Amino acid sequence: MSVAKDFETTEDVIFPPGDLESNEPPLETYLHLQQMLLLIKCLDWWWRDHDNFFAAGNLSIHYSPRQRKSQDFRGPDFFVVLDTERKPRDSWVVWEEDGKYPNLIIELLSKSTAAIDKGLKKQIYQDIFRTPEYFWFDPRNLEFAGFILLGGTYQPIEPNPEGLLWSQQLSLYLGVHENQLRYFNAEGQLMPTPEEIALWEAKHAEQERQRAEQERQRAERLAAKLRELGIDPESL
């Protein structure tokens, strides 16, 4: 039964609209903004053929029908919900989404938010959201940690020998590469960004063009040599 149906039996409940806009404060620094966008665009590209997930950043999650401006909503820097419709949303309203909470949350630590991210938010994601996996990353000092919900309590995710943390929810590793939090596949290979893919394809195309040009010049030199020997290359 959905959360919305459960609330229908509660008296004096005021239902806010389902199209609530996000009212999260802006990310603290340019590094934080770039990191959030990197996580979103890479996952969107990697799952470009999937239509059953929602990935967003700095977007409010409303989780109570009794909306108060200072309570009952949180805005993770990055979160993913699985088994849901892939479509734009102004915010994530739990009772309008069949009671679904994020499957994975990542908070980007800053001087002003680190204590809350490691304390209050972690407690909410553990006890109320029951989010299976929670990670945090500091784009400045590269502090990185991950937790998996076991027996109702977050337990640290142990890194592999390369320092990568496995996400069961994404079936991908998360790890720090060149001062950014990146995705890695099951073999530990870095998942490229769309821009990196475009650069690789352009470089590969240029290499192929150069190879073809070298082959053409080689063929012309060979044809010229055959003509010097009185042999028509067209007759071969």
PDB file of C-alpha atoms in Angstrom:
ATOM      1  CA  MET A   1       0.000   0.000   0.000  1.00  0.00           C
ATOM      2  CA  SER A   2       1.337   3.445  -0.867  1.00  0.00           C
ATOM      3  CA  VAL A   3       2.170   6.054   1.719  1.00  0.00           C
ATOM      4  CA  ALA A   4      -0.533   8.325   0.303  1.00  0.00           C
ATOM      5  CA  LYS A   5      -3.216   5.693   0.971  1.00  0.00           C
ATOM      6  CA  ASP A   6      -1.984   5.231   4.521  1.00  0.00           C
ATOM      7  CA  PHE A   7      -2.356   8.953   5.164  1.00  0.00           C
ATOM      8  CA  GLU A   8      -5.932   9.002   3.879  1.00  0.00           C
ATOM      9  CA  THR A   9      -7.130   7.506   7.138  1.00  0.00           C
ATOM     10  CA  THR A  10      -5.487  10.213   9.254  1.00  0.00           C
ATOM     11  CA  GLU A  11      -7.752  13.014  10.401  1.00  0.00           C
ATOM     12  CA  ASP A  12      -6.877  16.706  10.110  1.00  0.00           C
ATOM     13  CA  VAL A  13      -4.068  16.052   7.619  1.00  0.00           C
ATOM     14  CA  ILE A  14      -3.386  18.927   5.241  1.00  0.00           C
ATOM     15  CA  PHE A  15      -1.999  17.660   1.973  1.00  0.00           C
ATOM     16  CA  PRO A  16       0.417  20.049   0.266  1.00  0.00           C
ATOM     17  CA  PRO A  17       0.513  20.035  -3.523  1.00  0.00           C
ATOM     18  CA  GLY A  18       2.557  17.365  -5.246  1.00  0.00           C
ATOM     19  CA  ASP A  19       4.414  19.866  -7.444  1.00  0.00           C
ATOM     20  CA  LEU A  20       6.366  21.536  -4.660  1.00  0.00           C
ATOM     21  CA  GLU A  21       9.411  23.358  -5.953  1.00  0.00           C
ATOM     22  CA  SER A  22      12.798  22.750  -4.448  1.00  0.00           C
ATOM     23  CA  ASN A  23      13.892  25.426  -1.997  1.00  0.00           C
ATOM     24  CA  GLU A  24      17.409  24.247  -1.283  1.00  0.00           C
ATOM     25  CA  PRO A  25      20.205  26.798  -0.824  1.00  0.00           C
ATOM     26  CA  PRO A  26      22.826  26.989  -3.584  1.00  0.00           C
ATOM     27  CA  LEU A  27      25.873  24.752  -3.372  1.00  0.00           C
ATOM     28  CA  GLU A  28      28.693  26.318  -1.418  1.00  0.00           C
ATOM     29  CA  THR A  29      31.467  26.512  -4.033  1.00  0.00           C
ATOM     30  CA  TYR A  30      32.155  26.066  -7.724  1.00  0.00           C
ATOM     31  CA  LEU A  31      33.862  22.760  -6.884  1.00  0.00           C
ATOM     32  CA  HIS A  32      30.689  21.498  -5.219  1.00  0.00           C
ATOM     33  CA  LEU A  33      28.545  22.526  -8.192  1.00  0.00           C
ATOM     34  CA  GLN A  34      30.873  20.879 -10.711  1.00  0.00           C
ATOM     35  CA  GLN A  35      31.009  17.700  -8.643  1.00  0.00           C
ATOM     36  CA  MET A  36      27.229  17.448  -8.445  1.00  0.00           C
ATOM     37  CA  LEU A  37      26.823  18.000 -12.190  1.00  0.00           C
ATOM     38  CA  LEU A  38      29.550  15.414 -12.874  1.00  0.00           C
ATOM     39  CA  LEU A  39      27.734  12.736 -10.853  1.00  0.00           C
ATOM     40  CA  ILE A  40      24.425  13.449 -12.579  1.00  0.00           C
ATOM     41  CA  LYS A  41      25.605  13.644 -16.186  1.00  0.00           C
ATOM     42  CA  CYS A  42      27.841  10.575 -15.942  1.00  0.00           C
ATOM     43  CA  LEU A  43      25.072   8.402 -14.516  1.00  0.00           C
ATOM     44  CA  ASP A  44      22.569   9.781 -17.022  1.00  0.00           C
ATOM     45  CA  TRP A  45      24.976   8.867 -19.836  1.00  0.00           C
ATOM     46  CA  TRP A  46      25.846   5.448 -18.429  1.00  0.00           C
ATOM     47  CA  TRP A  47      22.139   4.627 -18.028  1.00  0.00           C
ATOM     48  CA  ARG A  48      21.043   6.510 -21.158  1.00  0.00           C
ATOM     49  CA  ASP A  49      19.026   3.524 -22.375  1.00  0.00           C
ATOM     50  CA  HIS A  50      17.190   3.127 -19.049  1.00  0.00           C
ATOM     51  CA  ASP A  51      13.909   4.849 -18.223  1.00  0.00           C
ATOM     52  CA  ASN A  52      13.362   3.501 -14.699  1.00  0.00           C
ATOM     53  CA  PHE A  53      15.429   5.785 -12.466  1.00  0.00           C
ATOM     54  CA  PHE A  54      15.631   9.376 -11.291  1.00  0.00           C
ATOM     55  CA  ALA A  55      18.944  11.075 -10.483  1.00  0.00           C
ATOM     56  CA  ALA A  56      19.075  14.644  -9.216  1.00  0.00           C
ATOM     57  CA  GLY A  57      21.052  17.072  -7.106  1.00  0.00           C
ATOM     58  CA  ASN A  58      20.319  19.860  -4.634  1.00  0.00           C
ATOM     59  CA  LEU A  59      16.618  19.015  -4.861  1.00  0.00           C
ATOM     60  CA  SER A  60      14.223  18.904  -1.926  1.00  0.00           C
ATOM     61  CA  ILE A  61      12.821  15.586  -0.765  1.00  0.00           C
ATOM     62  CA  HIS A  62       9.467  16.153   0.963  1.00  0.00           C
ATOM     63  CA  TYR A  63       8.614  13.253   3.229  1.00  0.00           C
ATOM     64  CA  SER A  64       5.688  14.379   5.413  1.00  0.00           C
ATOM     65  CA  PRO A  65       2.104  15.400   4.534  1.00  0.00           C
ATOM     66  CA  ARG A  66       2.241  18.021   7.294  1.00  0.00           C
ATOM     67  CA  GLN A  67       4.595  20.380   5.480  1.00  0.00           C
ATOM     68  CA  ARG A  68       6.480  22.925   7.582  1.00  0.00           C
ATOM     69  CA  LYS A  69       9.003  25.299   6.075  1.00  0.00           C
ATOM     70  CA  SER A  70      11.729  24.221   8.488  1.00  0.00           C
ATOM     71  CA  GLN A  71      10.852  20.537   8.890  1.00  0.00           C
ATOM     72  CA  ASP A  72      10.051  17.376   7.004  1.00  0.00           C
ATOM     73  CA  PHE A  73      12.191  17.983   3.936  1.00  0.00           C
ATOM     74  CA  ARG A  74      15.847  17.485   3.110  1.00  0.00           C
ATOM     75  CA  GLY A  75      17.880  18.306   0.048  1.00  0.00           C
ATOM     76  CA  PRO A  76      20.725  15.863  -0.648  1.00  0.00           C
ATOM     77  CA  ASP A  77      23.459  17.146  -2.922  1.00  0.00           C
ATOM     78  CA  PHE A  78      22.953  14.029  -5.069  1.00  0.00           C
ATOM     79  CA  PHE A  79      20.501  11.152  -4.906  1.00  0.00           C
ATOM     80  CA  VAL A  80      19.210   8.294  -7.039  1.00  0.00           C
ATOM     81  CA  VAL A  81      15.818   6.604  -6.913  1.00  0.00           C
ATOM     82  CA  LEU A  82      15.491   3.263  -8.706  1.00  0.00           C
ATOM     83  CA  ASP A  83      12.403   1.604 -10.198  1.00  0.00           C
ATOM     84  CA  THR A  84      10.640   4.879 -10.879  1.00  0.00           C
ATOM     85  CA  GLU A  85       9.698   6.923 -13.926  1.00  0.00           C
ATOM     86  CA  ARG A  86      12.517   8.901 -15.505  1.00  0.00           C
ATOM     87  CA  LYS A  87      11.050  12.376 -15.934  1.00  0.00           C
ATOM     88  CA  PRO A  88      11.791  15.963 -14.809  1.00  0.00           C
ATOM     89  CA  ARG A  89      10.611  16.930 -11.323  1.00  0.00           C
ATOM     90  CA  ASP A  90      10.691  20.182  -9.345  1.00  0.00           C
ATOM     91  CA  SER A  91      11.192  18.181  -6.145  1.00  0.00           C
ATOM     92  CA  TRP A  92      10.786  14.641  -4.856  1.00  0.00           C
ATOM     93  CA  VAL A  93       7.494  14.280  -2.966  1.00  0.00           C
ATOM     94  CA  VAL A  94       7.476  10.877  -1.287  1.00  0.00           C
ATOM     95  CA  TRP A  95       3.699  10.494  -0.981  1.00  0.00           C
ATOM     96  CA  GLU A  96       3.315  11.316  -4.679  1.00  0.00           C
ATOM     97  CA  GLU A  97       5.933   8.685  -5.606  1.00  0.00           C
ATOM     98  CA  ASP A  98       4.365   5.550  -4.065  1.00  0.00           C
ATOM     99  CA  GLY A  99       6.286   6.107  -0.844  1.00  0.00           C
ATOM    100  CA  LYS A 100       9.682   5.728  -2.522  1.00  0.00           C
ATOM    101  CA  TYR A 101      12.795   7.176  -0.907  1.00  0.00           C
ATOM    102  CA  PRO A 102      16.264   7.412  -2.505  1.00  0.00           C
ATOM    103  CA  ASN A 103      18.236   4.209  -2.976  1.00  0.00           C
ATOM    104  CA  LEU A 104      21.509   6.123  -2.760  1.00  0.00           C
ATOM    105  CA  ILE A 105      22.477   9.535  -1.406  1.00  0.00           C
ATOM    106  CA  ILE A 106      25.757  11.455  -1.688  1.00  0.00           C
ATOM    107  CA  GLU A 107      26.438  14.587   0.333  1.00  0.00           C
ATOM    108  CA  LEU A 108      29.246  16.963  -0.641  1.00  0.00           C
ATOM    109  CA  LEU A 109      30.880  18.130   2.561  1.00  0.00           C
ATOM    110  CA  SER A 110      31.731  21.759   3.233  1.00  0.00           C
ATOM    111  CA  LYS A 111      32.808  23.722   6.278  1.00  0.00           C
ATOM    112  CA  SER A 112      29.239  24.784   6.996  1.00  0.00           C
ATOM    113  CA  THR A 113      27.526  21.425   6.342  1.00  0.00           C
ATOM    114  CA  ALA A 114      29.984  18.689   7.350  1.00  0.00           C
ATOM    115  CA  ALA A 115      28.692  18.333  10.913  1.00  0.00           C
ATOM    116  CA  ILE A 116      25.068  18.083   9.770  1.00  0.00           C
ATOM    117  CA  ASP A 117      25.908  15.721   6.892  1.00  0.00           C
ATOM    118  CA  LYS A 118      27.777  13.388   9.244  1.00  0.00           C
ATOM    119  CA  GLY A 119      25.273  13.693  12.066  1.00  0.00           C
ATOM    120  CA  LEU A 120      21.645  14.747  11.637  1.00  0.00           C
ATOM    121  CA  LYS A 121      21.328  13.961   7.935  1.00  0.00           C
ATOM    122  CA  LYS A 122      23.001  10.590   8.305  1.00  0.00           C
ATOM    123  CA  GLN A 123      20.547   9.772  11.105  1.00  0.00           C
ATOM    124  CA  ILE A 124      17.547  10.834   9.002  1.00  0.00           C
ATOM    125  CA  TYR A 125      18.714   8.866   5.969  1.00  0.00           C
ATOM    126  CA  GLN A 126      19.249   5.829   8.195  1.00  0.00           C
ATOM    127  CA  ASP A 127      16.166   5.929  10.420  1.00  0.00           C
ATOM    128  CA  ILE A 128      13.502   7.664   8.303  1.00  0.00           C
ATOM    129  CA  PHE A 129      14.511   7.350   4.657  1.00  0.00           C
ATOM    130  CA  ARG A 130      16.002   3.871   5.170  1.00  0.00           C
ATOM    131  CA  THR A 131      18.235   4.685   2.209  1.00  0.00           C
ATOM    132  CA  PRO A 132      20.343   1.575   1.487  1.00  0.00           C
ATOM    133  CA  GLU A 133      23.578   3.460   0.744  1.00  0.00           C
ATOM    134  CA  TYR A 134      24.957   6.795   1.908  1.00  0.00           C
ATOM    135  CA  PHE A 135      28.230   8.400   0.826  1.00  0.00           C
ATOM    136  CA  TRP A 136      29.931  11.687   1.535  1.00  0.00           C
ATOM    137  CA  PHE A 137      32.769  13.447  -0.263  1.00  0.00           C
ATOM    138  CA  ASP A 138      34.620  16.691   0.365  1.00  0.00           C
ATOM    139  CA  PRO A 139      35.753  18.298  -2.928  1.00  0.00           C
ATOM    140  CA  ARG A 140      38.381  20.345  -1.052  1.00  0.00           C
ATOM    141  CA  ASN A 141      40.276  17.843   1.108  1.00  0.00           C
ATOM    142  CA  LEU A 142      38.979  14.708  -0.736  1.00  0.00           C
ATOM    143  CA  GLU A 143      37.552  13.058   2.387  1.00  0.00           C
ATOM    144  CA  PHE A 144      35.462  10.135   1.143  1.00  0.00           C
ATOM    145  CA  ALA A 145      33.379   7.556   3.001  1.00  0.00           C
ATOM    146  CA  GLY A 146      30.465   5.237   2.288  1.00  0.00           C
ATOM    147  CA  PHE A 147      27.920   3.333   4.348  1.00  0.00           C
ATOM    148  CA  ILE A 148      25.501   0.488   3.690  1.00  0.00           C
ATOM    149  CA  LEU A 149      22.336  -0.122   5.686  1.00  0.00           C
ATOM    150  CA  LEU A 150      22.636  -3.451   7.514  1.00  0.00           C
ATOM    151  CA  GLY A 151      20.178  -4.458  10.209  1.00  0.00           C
ATOM    152  CA  GLY A 152      18.789  -0.944  10.244  1.00  0.00           C
ATOM    153  CA  THR A 153      22.172   0.690  10.918  1.00  0.00           C
ATOM    154  CA  TYR A 154      24.734   2.227   8.582  1.00  0.00           C
ATOM    155  CA  GLN A 155      27.940   0.215   8.450  1.00  0.00           C
ATOM    156  CA  PRO A 156      31.120   1.457   6.708  1.00  0.00           C
ATOM    157  CA  ILE A 157      31.745   0.110   3.213  1.00  0.00           C
ATOM    158  CA  GLU A 158      35.220  -1.386   3.062  1.00  0.00           C
ATOM    159  CA  PRO A 159      37.356  -0.112   0.167  1.00  0.00           C
ATOM    160  CA  ASN A 160      38.965  -2.465  -2.322  1.00  0.00           C
ATOM    161  CA  PRO A 161      42.794  -2.456  -2.727  1.00  0.00           C
ATOM    162  CA  GLU A 162      42.514   0.551  -5.064  1.00  0.00           C
ATOM    163  CA  GLY A 163      40.500   2.517  -2.501  1.00  0.00           C
ATOM    164  CA  LEU A 164      37.211   2.211  -4.399  1.00  0.00           C
ATOM    165  CA  LEU A 165      33.876   1.703  -2.620  1.00  0.00           C
ATOM    166  CA  TRP A 166      31.348  -0.664  -4.187  1.00  0.00           C
ATOM    167  CA  SER A 167      27.752   0.484  -4.585  1.00  0.00           C
ATOM    168  CA  GLN A 168      25.309  -2.405  -4.723  1.00  0.00           C
ATOM    169  CA  GLN A 169      22.553  -0.005  -5.730  1.00  0.00           C
ATOM    170  CA  LEU A 170      24.394   1.262  -8.810  1.00  0.00           C
ATOM    171  CA  SER A 171      26.448  -1.872  -9.508  1.00  0.00           C
ATOM    172  CA  LEU A 172      29.386   0.507  -9.836  1.00  0.00           C
ATOM    173  CA  TYR A 173      32.360   1.553  -7.755  1.00  0.00           C
ATOM    174  CA  LEU A 174      32.779   5.087  -6.454  1.00  0.00           C
ATOM    175  CA  GLY A 175      36.250   6.522  -5.978  1.00  0.00           C
ATOM    176  CA  VAL A 176      38.404   9.635  -6.167  1.00  0.00           C
ATOM    177  CA  HIS A 177      40.151  10.303  -9.481  1.00  0.00           C
ATOM    178  CA  GLU A 178      42.029  13.544 -10.156  1.00  0.00           C
ATOM    179  CA  ASN A 179      40.379  15.228  -7.153  1.00  0.00           C
ATOM    180  CA  GLN A 180      36.851  14.314  -8.229  1.00  0.00           C
ATOM    181  CA  LEU A 181      34.407  11.628  -7.161  1.00  0.00           C
ATOM    182  CA  ARG A 182      33.941   9.328 -10.150  1.00  0.00           C
ATOM    183  CA  TYR A 183      32.244   6.092 -11.142  1.00  0.00           C
ATOM    184  CA  PHE A 184      34.192   2.934 -11.967  1.00  0.00           C
ATOM    185  CA  ASN A 185      32.847  -0.269 -13.504  1.00  0.00           C
ATOM    186  CA  ALA A 186      32.928  -3.686 -11.854  1.00  0.00           C
ATOM    187  CA  GLU A 187      36.466  -4.236 -13.185  1.00  0.00           C
ATOM    188  CA  GLY A 188      37.642  -1.007 -11.566  1.00  0.00           C
ATOM    189  CA  GLN A 189      37.950   0.906 -14.836  1.00  0.00           C
ATOM    190  CA  LEU A 190      37.116   4.601 -14.805  1.00  0.00           C
ATOM    191  CA  MET A 191      33.750   5.403 -16.378  1.00  0.00           C
ATOM    192  CA  PRO A 192      34.341   8.257 -18.844  1.00  0.00           C
ATOM    193  CA  THR A 193      32.331  11.444 -18.936  1.00  0.00           C
ATOM    194  CA  PRO A 194      30.435  12.366 -22.122  1.00  0.00           C
ATOM    195  CA  GLU A 195      33.126  14.965 -22.801  1.00  0.00           C
ATOM    196  CA  GLU A 196      35.899  12.393 -22.388  1.00  0.00           C
ATOM    197  CA  ILE A 197      34.068  10.070 -24.775  1.00  0.00           C
ATOM    198  CA  ALA A 198      33.774  12.873 -27.351  1.00  0.00           C
ATOM    199  CA  LEU A 199      37.482  13.713 -27.019  1.00  0.00           C
ATOM    200  CA  TRP A 200      38.448  10.044 -27.387  1.00  0.00           C
ATOM    201  CA  GLU A 201      36.268   9.668 -30.472  1.00  0.00           C
ATOM    202  CA  ALA A 202      37.716  12.841 -32.009  1.00  0.00           C
ATOM    203  CA  LYS A 203      41.270  11.662 -31.278  1.00  0.00           C
ATOM    204  CA  HIS A 204      40.502   8.201 -32.669  1.00  0.00           C
ATOM    205  CA  ALA A 205      38.970   9.731 -35.809  1.00  0.00           C
ATOM    206  CA  GLU A 206      42.057  11.913 -36.300  1.00  0.00           C
ATOM    207  CA  GLN A 207      44.344   8.913 -35.879  1.00  0.00           C
ATOM    208  CA  GLU A 208      42.315   7.002 -38.461  1.00  0.00           C
ATOM    209  CA  ARG A 209      42.490   9.971 -40.824  1.00  0.00           C
ATOM    210  CA  GLN A 210      46.282  10.147 -40.421  1.00  0.00           C
ATOM    211  CA  ARG A 211      46.602   6.393 -40.938  1.00  0.00           C
ATOM    212  CA  ALA A 212      44.507   6.563 -44.122  1.00  0.00           C
ATOM    213  CA  GLU A 213      46.608   9.491 -45.379  1.00  0.00           C
ATOM    214  CA  GLN A 214      49.823   7.569 -44.718  1.00  0.00           C
ATOM    215  CA  GLU A 215      48.437   4.556 -46.614  1.00  0.00           C
ATOM    216  CA  ARG A 216      47.469   6.790 -49.546  1.00  0.00           C
ATOM    217  CA  GLN A 217      50.959   8.351 -49.692  1.00  0.00           C
ATOM    218  CA  ARG A 218      52.565   4.916 -49.489  1.00  0.00           C
ATOM    219  CA  ALA A 219      50.410   3.683 -52.361  1.00  0.00           C
ATOM    220  CA  GLU A 220      51.321   6.726 -54.460  1.00  0.00           C
ATOM    221  CA  ARG A 221      55.044   6.178 -53.850  1.00  0.00           C
ATOM    222  CA  LEU A 222      54.703   2.514 -54.779  1.00  0.00           C
ATOM    223  CA  ALA A 223      52.812   3.390 -57.964  1.00  0.00           C
ATOM    224  CA  ALA A 224      55.480   5.926 -58.909  1.00  0.00           C
ATOM    225  CA  LYS A 225      58.227   3.340 -58.376  1.00  0.00           C
ATOM    226  CA  LEU A 226      56.433   0.824 -60.559  1.00  0.00           C
ATOM    227  CA  ARG A 227      56.100   3.392 -63.339  1.00  0.00           C
ATOM    228  CA  GLU A 228      59.863   4.046 -63.121  1.00  0.00           C
ATOM    229  CA  LEU A 229      60.320   0.325 -63.751  1.00  0.00           C
ATOM    230  CA  GLY A 230      58.005   0.485 -66.757  1.00  0.00           C
ATOM    231  CA  ILE A 231      55.151  -1.265 -65.016  1.00  0.00           C
ATOM    232  CA  ASP A 232      51.668   0.165 -65.170  1.00  0.00           C
ATOM    233  CA  PRO A 233      50.292  -0.124 -61.594  1.00  0.00           C
ATOM    234  CA  GLU A 234      46.765  -0.184 -63.004  1.00  0.00           C
ATOM    235  CA  SER A 235      47.512  -3.460 -64.748  1.00  0.00           C
ATOM    236  CA  LEU A 236      48.381  -5.246 -61.505  1.00  0.00           C
TER     237      LEU A 236
END
